[in-house]
Short mmCIF file of C-alpha atoms and ligand atoms in Angstrom, two decimals:
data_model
loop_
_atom_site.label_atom_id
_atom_site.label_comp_id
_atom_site.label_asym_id
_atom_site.label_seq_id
_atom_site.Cartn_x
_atom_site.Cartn_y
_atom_site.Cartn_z
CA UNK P 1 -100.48 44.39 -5.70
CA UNK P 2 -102.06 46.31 -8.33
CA UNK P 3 -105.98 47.32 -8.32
CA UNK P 4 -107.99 48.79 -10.63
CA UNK P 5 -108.54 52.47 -11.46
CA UNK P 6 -108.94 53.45 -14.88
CA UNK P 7 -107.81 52.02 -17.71
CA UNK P 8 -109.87 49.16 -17.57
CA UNK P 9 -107.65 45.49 -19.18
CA UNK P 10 -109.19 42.80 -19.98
CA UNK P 11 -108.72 39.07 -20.65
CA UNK P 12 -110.78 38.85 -24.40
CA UNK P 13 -109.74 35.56 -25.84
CA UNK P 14 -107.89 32.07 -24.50
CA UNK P 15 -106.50 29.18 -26.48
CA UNK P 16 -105.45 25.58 -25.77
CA UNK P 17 -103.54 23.52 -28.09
CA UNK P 18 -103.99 20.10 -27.05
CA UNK P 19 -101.49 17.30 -28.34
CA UNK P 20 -103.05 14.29 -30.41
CA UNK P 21 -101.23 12.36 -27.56
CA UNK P 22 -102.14 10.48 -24.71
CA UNK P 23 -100.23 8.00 -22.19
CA UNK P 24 -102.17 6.84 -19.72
CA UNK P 25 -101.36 5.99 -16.19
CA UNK P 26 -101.23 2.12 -16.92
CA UNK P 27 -98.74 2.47 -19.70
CA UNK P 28 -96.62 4.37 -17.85
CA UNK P 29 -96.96 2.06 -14.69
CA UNK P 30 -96.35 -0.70 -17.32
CA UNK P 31 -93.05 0.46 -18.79
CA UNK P 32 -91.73 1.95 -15.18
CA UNK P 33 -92.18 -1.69 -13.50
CA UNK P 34 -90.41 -3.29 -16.18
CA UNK P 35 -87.81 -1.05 -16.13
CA UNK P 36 -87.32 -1.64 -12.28
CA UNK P 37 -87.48 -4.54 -12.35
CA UNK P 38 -84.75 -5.25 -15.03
CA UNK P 39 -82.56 -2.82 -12.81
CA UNK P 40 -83.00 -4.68 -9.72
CA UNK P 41 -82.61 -8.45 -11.78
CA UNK P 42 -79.13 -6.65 -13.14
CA UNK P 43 -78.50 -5.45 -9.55
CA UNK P 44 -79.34 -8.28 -7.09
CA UNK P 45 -76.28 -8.91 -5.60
CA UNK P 46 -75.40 -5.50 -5.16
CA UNK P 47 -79.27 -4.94 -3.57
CA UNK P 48 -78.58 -7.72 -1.32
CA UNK P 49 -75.38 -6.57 -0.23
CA UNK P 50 -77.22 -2.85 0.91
CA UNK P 51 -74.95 -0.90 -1.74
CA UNK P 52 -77.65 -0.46 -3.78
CA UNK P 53 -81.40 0.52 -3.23
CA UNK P 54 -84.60 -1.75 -4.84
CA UNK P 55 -86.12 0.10 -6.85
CA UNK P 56 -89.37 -0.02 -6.06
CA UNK P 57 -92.95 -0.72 -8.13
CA UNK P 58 -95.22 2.38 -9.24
CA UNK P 59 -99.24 1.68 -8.91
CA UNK P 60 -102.07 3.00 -11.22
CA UNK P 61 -104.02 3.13 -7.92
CA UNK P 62 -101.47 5.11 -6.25
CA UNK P 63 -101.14 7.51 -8.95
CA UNK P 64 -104.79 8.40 -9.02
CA UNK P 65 -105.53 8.83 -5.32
CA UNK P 66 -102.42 10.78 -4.27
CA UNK P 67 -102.70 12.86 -7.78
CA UNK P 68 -105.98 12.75 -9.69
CA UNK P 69 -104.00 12.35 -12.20
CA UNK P 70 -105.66 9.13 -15.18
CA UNK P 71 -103.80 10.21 -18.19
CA UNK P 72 -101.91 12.86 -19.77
CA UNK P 73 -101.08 14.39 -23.43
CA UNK P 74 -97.65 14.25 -24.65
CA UNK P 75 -96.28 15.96 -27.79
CA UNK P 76 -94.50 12.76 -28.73
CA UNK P 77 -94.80 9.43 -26.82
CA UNK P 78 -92.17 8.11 -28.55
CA UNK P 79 -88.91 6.97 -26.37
CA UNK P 80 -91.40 7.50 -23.03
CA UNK P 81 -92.44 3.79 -22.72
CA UNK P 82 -89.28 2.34 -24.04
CA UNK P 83 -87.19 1.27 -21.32
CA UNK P 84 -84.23 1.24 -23.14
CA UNK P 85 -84.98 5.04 -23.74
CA UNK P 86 -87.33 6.49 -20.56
CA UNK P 87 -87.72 9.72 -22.14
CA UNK P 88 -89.27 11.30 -25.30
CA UNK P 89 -87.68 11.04 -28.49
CA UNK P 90 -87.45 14.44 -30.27
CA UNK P 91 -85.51 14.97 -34.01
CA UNK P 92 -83.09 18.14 -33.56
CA UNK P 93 -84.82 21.26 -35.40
CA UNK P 94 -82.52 23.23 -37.95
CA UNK P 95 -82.11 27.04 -36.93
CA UNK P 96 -84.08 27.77 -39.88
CA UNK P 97 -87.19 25.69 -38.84
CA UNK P 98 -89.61 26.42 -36.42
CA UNK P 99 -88.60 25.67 -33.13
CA UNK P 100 -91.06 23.03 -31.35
CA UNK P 101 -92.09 25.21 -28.34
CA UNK P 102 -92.62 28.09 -30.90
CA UNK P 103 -94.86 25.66 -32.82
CA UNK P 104 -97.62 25.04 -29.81
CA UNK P 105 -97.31 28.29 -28.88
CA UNK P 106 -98.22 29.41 -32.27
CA UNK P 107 -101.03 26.71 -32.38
CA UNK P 108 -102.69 27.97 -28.86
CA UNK P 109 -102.09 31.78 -29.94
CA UNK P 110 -104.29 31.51 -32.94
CA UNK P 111 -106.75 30.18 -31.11
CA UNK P 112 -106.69 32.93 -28.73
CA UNK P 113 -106.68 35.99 -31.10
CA UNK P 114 -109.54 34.71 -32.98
CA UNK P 115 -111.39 34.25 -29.88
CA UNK P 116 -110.51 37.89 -29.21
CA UNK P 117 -111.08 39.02 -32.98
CA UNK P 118 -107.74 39.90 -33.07
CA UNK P 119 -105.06 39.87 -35.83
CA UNK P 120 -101.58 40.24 -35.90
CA UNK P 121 -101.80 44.23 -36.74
CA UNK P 122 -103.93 44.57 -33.04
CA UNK P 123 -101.21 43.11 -31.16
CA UNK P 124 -97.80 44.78 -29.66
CA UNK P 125 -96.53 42.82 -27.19
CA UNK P 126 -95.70 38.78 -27.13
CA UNK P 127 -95.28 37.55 -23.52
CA UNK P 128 -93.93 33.74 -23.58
CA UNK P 129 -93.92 32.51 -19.85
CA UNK P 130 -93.15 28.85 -19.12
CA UNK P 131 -91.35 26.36 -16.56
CA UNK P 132 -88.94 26.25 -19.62
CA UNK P 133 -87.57 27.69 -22.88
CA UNK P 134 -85.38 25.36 -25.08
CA UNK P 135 -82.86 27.50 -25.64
CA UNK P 136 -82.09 30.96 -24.02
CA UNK P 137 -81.93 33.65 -26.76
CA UNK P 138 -83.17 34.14 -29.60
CA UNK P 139 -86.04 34.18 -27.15
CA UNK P 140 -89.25 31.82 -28.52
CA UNK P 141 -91.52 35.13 -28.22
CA UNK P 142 -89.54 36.98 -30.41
CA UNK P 143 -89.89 33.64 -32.62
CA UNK P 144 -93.59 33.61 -32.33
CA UNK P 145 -93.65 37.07 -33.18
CA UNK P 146 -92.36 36.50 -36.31
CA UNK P 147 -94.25 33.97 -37.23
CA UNK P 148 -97.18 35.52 -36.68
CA UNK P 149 -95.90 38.97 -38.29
CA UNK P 150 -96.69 40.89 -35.05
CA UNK P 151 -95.22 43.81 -34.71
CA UNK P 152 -93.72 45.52 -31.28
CA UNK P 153 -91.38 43.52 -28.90
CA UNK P 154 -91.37 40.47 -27.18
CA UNK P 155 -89.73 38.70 -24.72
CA UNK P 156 -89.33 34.88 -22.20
CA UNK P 157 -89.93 34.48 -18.84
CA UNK P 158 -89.47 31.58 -16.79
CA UNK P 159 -90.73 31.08 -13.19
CA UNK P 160 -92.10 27.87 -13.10
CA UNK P 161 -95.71 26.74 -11.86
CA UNK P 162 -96.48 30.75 -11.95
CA UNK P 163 -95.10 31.50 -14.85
CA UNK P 164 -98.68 31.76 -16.46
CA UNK P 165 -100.15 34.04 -13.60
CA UNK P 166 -96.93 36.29 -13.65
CA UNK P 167 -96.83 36.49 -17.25
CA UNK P 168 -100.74 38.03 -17.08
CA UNK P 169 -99.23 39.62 -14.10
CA UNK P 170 -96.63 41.55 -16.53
CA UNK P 171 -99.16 41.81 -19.16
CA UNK P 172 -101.77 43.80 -17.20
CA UNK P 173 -98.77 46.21 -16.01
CA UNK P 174 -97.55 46.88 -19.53
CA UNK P 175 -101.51 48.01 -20.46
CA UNK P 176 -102.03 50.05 -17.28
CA UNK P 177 -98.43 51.93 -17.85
CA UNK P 178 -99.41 52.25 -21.71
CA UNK P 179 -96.05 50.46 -23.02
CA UNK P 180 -98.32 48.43 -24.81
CA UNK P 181 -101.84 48.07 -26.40
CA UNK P 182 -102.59 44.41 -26.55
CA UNK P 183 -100.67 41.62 -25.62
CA UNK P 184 -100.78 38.15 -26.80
CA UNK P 185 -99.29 36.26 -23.38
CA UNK P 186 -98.08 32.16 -24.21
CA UNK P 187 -97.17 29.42 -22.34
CA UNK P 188 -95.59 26.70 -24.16
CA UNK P 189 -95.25 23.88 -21.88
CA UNK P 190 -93.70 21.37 -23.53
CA UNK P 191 -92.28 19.42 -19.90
CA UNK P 192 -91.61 15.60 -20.71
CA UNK P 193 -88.04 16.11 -22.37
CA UNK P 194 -87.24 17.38 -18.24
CA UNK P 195 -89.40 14.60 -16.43
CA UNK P 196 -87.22 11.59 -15.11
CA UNK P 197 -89.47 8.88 -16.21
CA UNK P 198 -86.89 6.40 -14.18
CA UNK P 199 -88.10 7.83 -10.65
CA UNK P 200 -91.33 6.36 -9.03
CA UNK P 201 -92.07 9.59 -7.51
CA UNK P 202 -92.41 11.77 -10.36
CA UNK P 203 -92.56 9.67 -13.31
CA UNK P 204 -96.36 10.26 -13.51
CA UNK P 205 -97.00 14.18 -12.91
CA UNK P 206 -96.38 16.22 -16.44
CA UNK P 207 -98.17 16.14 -19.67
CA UNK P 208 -97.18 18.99 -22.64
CA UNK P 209 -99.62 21.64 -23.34
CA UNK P 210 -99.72 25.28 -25.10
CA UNK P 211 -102.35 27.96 -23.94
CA UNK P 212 -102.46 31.68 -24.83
CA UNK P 213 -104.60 34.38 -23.89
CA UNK P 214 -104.81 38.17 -25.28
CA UNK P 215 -105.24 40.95 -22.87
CA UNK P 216 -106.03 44.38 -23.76
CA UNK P 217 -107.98 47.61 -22.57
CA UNK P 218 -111.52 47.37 -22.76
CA UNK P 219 -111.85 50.16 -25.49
CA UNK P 220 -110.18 48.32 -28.00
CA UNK P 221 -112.10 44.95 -27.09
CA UNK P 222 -114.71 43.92 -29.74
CA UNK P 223 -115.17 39.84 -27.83
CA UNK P 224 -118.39 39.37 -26.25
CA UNK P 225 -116.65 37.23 -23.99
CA UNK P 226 -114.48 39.42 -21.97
CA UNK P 227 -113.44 39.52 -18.25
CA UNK P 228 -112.22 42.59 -16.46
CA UNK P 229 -109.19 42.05 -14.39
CA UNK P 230 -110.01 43.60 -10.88
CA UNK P 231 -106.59 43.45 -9.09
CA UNK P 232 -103.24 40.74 -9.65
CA UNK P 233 -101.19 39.51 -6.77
CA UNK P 234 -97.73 37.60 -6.45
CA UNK P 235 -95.59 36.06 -3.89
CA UNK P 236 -92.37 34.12 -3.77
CA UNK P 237 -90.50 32.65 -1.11
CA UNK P 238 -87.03 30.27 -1.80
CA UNK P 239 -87.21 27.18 -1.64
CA UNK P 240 -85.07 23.88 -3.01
CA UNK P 241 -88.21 21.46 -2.61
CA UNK P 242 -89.18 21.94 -5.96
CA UNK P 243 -85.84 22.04 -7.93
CA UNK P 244 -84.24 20.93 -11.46
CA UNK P 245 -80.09 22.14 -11.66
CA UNK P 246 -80.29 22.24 -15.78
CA UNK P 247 -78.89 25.29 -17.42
CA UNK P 248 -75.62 26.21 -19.00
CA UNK P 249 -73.08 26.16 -15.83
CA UNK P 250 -73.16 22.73 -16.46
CA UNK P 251 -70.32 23.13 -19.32
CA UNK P 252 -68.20 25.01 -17.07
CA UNK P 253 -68.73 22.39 -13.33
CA UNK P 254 -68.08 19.59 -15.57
CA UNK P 255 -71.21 18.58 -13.75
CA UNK P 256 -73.03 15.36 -15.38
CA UNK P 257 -75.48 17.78 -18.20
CA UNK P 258 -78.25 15.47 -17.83
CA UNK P 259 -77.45 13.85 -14.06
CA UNK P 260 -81.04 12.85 -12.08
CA UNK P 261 -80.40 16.54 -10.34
CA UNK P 262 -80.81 18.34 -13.82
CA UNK P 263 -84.20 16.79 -13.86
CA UNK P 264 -87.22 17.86 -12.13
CA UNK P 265 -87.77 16.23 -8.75
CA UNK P 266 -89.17 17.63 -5.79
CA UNK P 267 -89.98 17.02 -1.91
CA UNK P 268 -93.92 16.28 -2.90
CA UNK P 269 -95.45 15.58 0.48
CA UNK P 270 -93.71 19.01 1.97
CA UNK P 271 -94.29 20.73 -0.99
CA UNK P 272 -98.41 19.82 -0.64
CA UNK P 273 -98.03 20.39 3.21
CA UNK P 274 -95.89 23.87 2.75
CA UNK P 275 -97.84 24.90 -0.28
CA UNK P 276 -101.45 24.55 0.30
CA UNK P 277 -102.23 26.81 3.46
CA UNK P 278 -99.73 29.29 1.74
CA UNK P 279 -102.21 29.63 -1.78
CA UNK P 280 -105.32 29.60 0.36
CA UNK P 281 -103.74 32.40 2.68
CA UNK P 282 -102.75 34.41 -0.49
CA UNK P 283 -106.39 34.17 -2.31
CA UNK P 284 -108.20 35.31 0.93
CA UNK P 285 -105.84 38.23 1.45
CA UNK P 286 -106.56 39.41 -1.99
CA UNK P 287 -109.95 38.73 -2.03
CA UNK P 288 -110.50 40.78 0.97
CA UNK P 289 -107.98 43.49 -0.59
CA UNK P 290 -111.03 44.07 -2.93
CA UNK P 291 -113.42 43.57 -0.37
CA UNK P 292 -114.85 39.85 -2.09
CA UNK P 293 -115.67 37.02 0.29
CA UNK P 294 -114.50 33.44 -1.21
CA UNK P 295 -117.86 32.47 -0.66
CA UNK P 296 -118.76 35.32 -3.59
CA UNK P 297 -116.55 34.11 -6.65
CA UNK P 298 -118.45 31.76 -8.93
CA UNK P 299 -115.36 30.20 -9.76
CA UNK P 300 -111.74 29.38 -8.78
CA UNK P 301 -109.24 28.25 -11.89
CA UNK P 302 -106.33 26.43 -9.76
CA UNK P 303 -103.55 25.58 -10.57
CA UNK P 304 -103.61 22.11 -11.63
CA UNK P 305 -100.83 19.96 -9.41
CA UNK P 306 -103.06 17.32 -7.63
CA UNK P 307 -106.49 17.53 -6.61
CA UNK P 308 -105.80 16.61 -3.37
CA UNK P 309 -104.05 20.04 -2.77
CA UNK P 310 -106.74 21.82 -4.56
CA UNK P 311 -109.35 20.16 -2.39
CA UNK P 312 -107.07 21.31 0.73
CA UNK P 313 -106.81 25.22 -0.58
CA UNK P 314 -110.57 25.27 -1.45
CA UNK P 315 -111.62 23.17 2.56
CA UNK P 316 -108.98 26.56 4.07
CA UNK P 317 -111.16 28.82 1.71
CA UNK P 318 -114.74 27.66 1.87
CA UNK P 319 -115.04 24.85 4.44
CA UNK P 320 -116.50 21.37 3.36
CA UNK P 321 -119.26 22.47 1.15
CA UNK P 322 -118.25 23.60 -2.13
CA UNK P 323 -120.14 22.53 -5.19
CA UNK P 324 -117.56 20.78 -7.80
CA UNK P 325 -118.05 23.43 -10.28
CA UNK P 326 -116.80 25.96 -8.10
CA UNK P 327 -113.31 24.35 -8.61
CA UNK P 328 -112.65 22.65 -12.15
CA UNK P 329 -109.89 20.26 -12.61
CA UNK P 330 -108.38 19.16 -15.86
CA UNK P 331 -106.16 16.59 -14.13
CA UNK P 332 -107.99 13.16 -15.05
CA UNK P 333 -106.86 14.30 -18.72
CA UNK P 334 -103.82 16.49 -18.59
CA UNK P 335 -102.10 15.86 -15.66
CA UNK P 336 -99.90 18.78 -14.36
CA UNK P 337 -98.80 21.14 -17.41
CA UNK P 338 -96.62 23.16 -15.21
CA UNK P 339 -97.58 26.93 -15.27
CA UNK P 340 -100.43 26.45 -17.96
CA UNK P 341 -103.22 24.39 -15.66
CA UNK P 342 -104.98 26.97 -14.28
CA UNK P 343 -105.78 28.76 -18.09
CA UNK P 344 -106.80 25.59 -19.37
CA UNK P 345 -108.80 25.09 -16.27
CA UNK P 346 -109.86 28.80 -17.33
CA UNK P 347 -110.72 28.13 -20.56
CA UNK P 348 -112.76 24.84 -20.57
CA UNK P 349 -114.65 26.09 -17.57
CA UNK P 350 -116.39 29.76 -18.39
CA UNK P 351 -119.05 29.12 -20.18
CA UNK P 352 -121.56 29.08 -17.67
CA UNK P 353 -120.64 32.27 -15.69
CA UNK P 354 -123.05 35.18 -16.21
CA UNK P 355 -122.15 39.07 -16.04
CA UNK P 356 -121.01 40.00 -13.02
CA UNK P 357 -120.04 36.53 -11.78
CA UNK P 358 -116.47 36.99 -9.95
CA UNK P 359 -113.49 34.08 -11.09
CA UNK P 360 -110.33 33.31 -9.65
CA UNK P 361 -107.26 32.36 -11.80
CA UNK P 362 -104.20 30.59 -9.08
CA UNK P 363 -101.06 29.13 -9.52
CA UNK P 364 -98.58 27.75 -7.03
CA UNK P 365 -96.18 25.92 -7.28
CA UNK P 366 -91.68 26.18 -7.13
CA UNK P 367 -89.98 28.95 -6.40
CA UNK P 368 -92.13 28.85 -3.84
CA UNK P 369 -94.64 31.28 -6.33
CA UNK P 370 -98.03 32.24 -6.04
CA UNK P 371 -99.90 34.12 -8.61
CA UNK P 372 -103.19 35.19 -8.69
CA UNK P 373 -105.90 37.13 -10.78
CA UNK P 374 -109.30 37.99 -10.08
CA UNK P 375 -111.77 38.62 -12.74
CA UNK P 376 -114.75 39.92 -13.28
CA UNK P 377 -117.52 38.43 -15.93
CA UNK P 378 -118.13 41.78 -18.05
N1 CO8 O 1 -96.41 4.29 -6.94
C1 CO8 O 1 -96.52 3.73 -5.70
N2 CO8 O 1 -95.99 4.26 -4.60
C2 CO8 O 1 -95.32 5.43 -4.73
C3 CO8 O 1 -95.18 6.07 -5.98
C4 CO8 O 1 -95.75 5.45 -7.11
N3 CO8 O 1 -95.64 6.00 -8.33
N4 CO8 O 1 -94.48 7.20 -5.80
C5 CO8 O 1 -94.19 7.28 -4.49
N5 CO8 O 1 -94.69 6.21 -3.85
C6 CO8 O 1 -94.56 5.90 -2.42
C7 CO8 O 1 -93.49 6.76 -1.75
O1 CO8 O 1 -92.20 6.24 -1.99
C8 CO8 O 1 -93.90 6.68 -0.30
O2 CO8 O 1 -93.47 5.47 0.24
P1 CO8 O 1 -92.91 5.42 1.75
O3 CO8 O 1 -94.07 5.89 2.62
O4 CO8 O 1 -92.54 4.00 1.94
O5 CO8 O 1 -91.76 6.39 1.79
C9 CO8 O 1 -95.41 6.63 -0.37
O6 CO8 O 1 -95.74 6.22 -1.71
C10 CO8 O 1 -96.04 7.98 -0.11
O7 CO8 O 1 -95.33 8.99 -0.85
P2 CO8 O 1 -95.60 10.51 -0.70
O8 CO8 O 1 -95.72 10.88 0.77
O9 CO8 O 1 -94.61 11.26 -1.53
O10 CO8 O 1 -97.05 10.59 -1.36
P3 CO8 O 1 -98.00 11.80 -1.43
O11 CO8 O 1 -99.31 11.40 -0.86
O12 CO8 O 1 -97.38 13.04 -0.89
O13 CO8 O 1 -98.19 12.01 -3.02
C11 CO8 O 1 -97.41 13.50 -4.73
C12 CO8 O 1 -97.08 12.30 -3.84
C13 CO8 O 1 -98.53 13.09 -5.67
C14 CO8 O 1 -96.16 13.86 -5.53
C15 CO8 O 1 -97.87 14.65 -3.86
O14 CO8 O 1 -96.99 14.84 -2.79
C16 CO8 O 1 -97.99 15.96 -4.60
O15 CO8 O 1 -98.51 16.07 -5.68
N6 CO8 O 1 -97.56 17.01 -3.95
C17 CO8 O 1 -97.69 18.36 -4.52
C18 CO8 O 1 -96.53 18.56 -5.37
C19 CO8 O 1 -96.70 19.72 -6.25
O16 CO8 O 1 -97.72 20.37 -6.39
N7 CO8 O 1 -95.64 19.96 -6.91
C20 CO8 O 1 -95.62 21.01 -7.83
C21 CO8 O 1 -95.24 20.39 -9.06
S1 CO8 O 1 -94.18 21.41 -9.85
C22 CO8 O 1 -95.08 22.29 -10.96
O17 CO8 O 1 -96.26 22.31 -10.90
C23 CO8 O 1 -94.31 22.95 -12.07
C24 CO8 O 1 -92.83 22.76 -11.93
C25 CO8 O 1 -92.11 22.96 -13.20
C26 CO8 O 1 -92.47 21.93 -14.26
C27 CO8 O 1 -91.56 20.75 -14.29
C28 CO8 O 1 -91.79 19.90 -15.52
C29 CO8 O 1 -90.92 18.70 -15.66
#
């Protein structure tokens, strides 16, 4: 854990990119059951002979009371509701073109430095952090970079639900050690081309998203809007209940590239059970590490999962009475956007606080990871 002494960093400037896109949960639901049940009409005899499971029907209702979850935005819909397809349809980029994930990040990350009053010159460092990259080198920072005209370094890091949290987490280090002056930190979720819209269990989580923030030290920031970051705090601990086998050993195994396993899926009831008491543990110990009571922050930007789980962290922090703007969710809208709920959550939900009003920012999520921030309103 790291705590402030002097330099002071702060967050000066967030940006969402939103895609024009929307499924809802009744399109989805739609195209799933008709793709079941053509796979258990071109199955029966093996169904009723045990060597093959039903598949079984999704629900709307379901959906929403297990998740929160109404709708979500996709960067394409195509291919997603055709069940001849079940996943998005994206055209193959030329190396010379823009790569997509470069593209939303680019998008969010002007959004962010002119919240900040920041141009390209001002910045040193590009941090993307996401639950993926599309390809492994040249790394999509390094691409952003460019496109921007930034100059400095840049790098990708991957670790999942956290990756936000532990991307601010390496941005705050680099300003404290001095290796850099302002960095513009971007998470590029773009999640549907890995969500196996052909299992009931998952087919209804992820939406695509891009958000970006800019951190710097505070004697460089010009934004009226500004939080000082008072301390950051991670924790992982293995786990397989949250798990997708994609990457390049697949060549090698002869492995099937694209089998259900190379997909996200996960154990959702332990993770929720395993999860929950974990992330509420984690924000009171670092609360207290700075001497805060739960009861004191003004607000808590969660990661966005299901609000279920959020509802459980919060009932571990605060008990039963917590006002609803104490704990935003974006679910209804985005669904879960991987590592990048919690900074929408973040940036939709700030403008209310007043100086000196104390803010949480939590992910959690596979690895097991937990990453945390806490802010102050400056
Ligand atoms: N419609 C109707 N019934 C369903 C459906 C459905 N769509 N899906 C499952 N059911 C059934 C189940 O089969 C089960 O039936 P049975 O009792 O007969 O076995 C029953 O409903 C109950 O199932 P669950 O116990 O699984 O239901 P839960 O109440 O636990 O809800 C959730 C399921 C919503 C998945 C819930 O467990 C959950 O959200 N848990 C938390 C999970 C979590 O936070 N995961 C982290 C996500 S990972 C992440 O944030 C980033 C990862 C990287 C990005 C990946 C991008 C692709």
């Amino acid at each position: 854990m790291t705590t402030t002494s002097s330099p002071k960093i702060v967050i000066s400037g967030s940006g969402v990119w939103t895609p024009p896109n929307v499924v809802t949960n009744e399109e989805l639901v739609e195209s799933y059951n008709a793709y079941a049940e053509r796979f258990n009409a071109a199955h029966e005899a093996d169904i009723a002979a045990g060597k093959i499971e039903e598949k079984h029907l999704s629900s709307v209702r379901f959906i929403e009371k297990t998740s929160g979850i109404k709708a979500r935005y996709v960067y394409t819909r195509e291919g997603i509701l055709d069940i001849d397809r079940m996943r998005p349809k994206f055209p193959e980029r030329k190396d010379e073109e823009l790569s997509n994930q470069a593209e939303i990040g680019v998008l969010a990350a002007r959004q962010a430095m002119a919240a900040a009053g920041k141009t390209a010159a001002d910045i040193d460092c590009v941090i993307v952090a996401a639950a993926y990259t599309q390809r492994p080198y040249p790394a999509i920072a390094i691409e952003i970079q460019k496109e921007l005209g930034i100059d400095g370094f840049g790098f990708d890091m991957l670790v999942a639900c956290s990756a936000a949290t532990f991307g601010l987490h390496r941005a705050y280090d680099s300003l404290v050690s001095g290796s850099s002056k302002c960095v513009l930190a971007v998470n590029p979720e773009l999640v549907t081309p890995q969500v196996n819209f052909c299992d009931r269990d998952s087919h209804f989580i992820f939406g695509d998203v891009g958000t970006a923030v800019i951190m710097e030290r505070s004697e460089t920031c010009t934004s009226p809007n500004r939080y000082e970051i008072l301390s950051t705090k991670a924790l992982t601990r293995f786990s397989n209940n949250i798990r997708s086998n994609f990457g390049h050993m697949a060549y090698a195994t002869d492995a099937e590239p694209f089998g259900w396993d190379k997909l996200f899926h996960q154990s959702g009831r332990n993770v929720f059970e395993e999860v929950s008491p974990v992330a509420a543990k984690h924000i009171r110990d670092h609360l207290a590490s700075l001497d805060i009571k739960p009861r004191d922050v003004s607000r808590f930007w969660l990661h966005q999962a299901n609000i279920n789980m959020n509802n459980m962290v919060i009932k571990q922090l605060l008990g039963e009475d917590v006002k609803a703007e104490t704990i935003p969710t974006i679910l209804e809208r985005y669904g879960n956007t991987a590592s990048a709920g919690s900074i929408i959550a973040f940036h939709l939900y700030q403008d209310d606080l007043k100086k000196s009003d104390i803010g949480v920012i939590c992910s959690f999520g596979a690895g097991y990871s937990v990453g945390s921030l806490v802010l102050r309103k400056l």
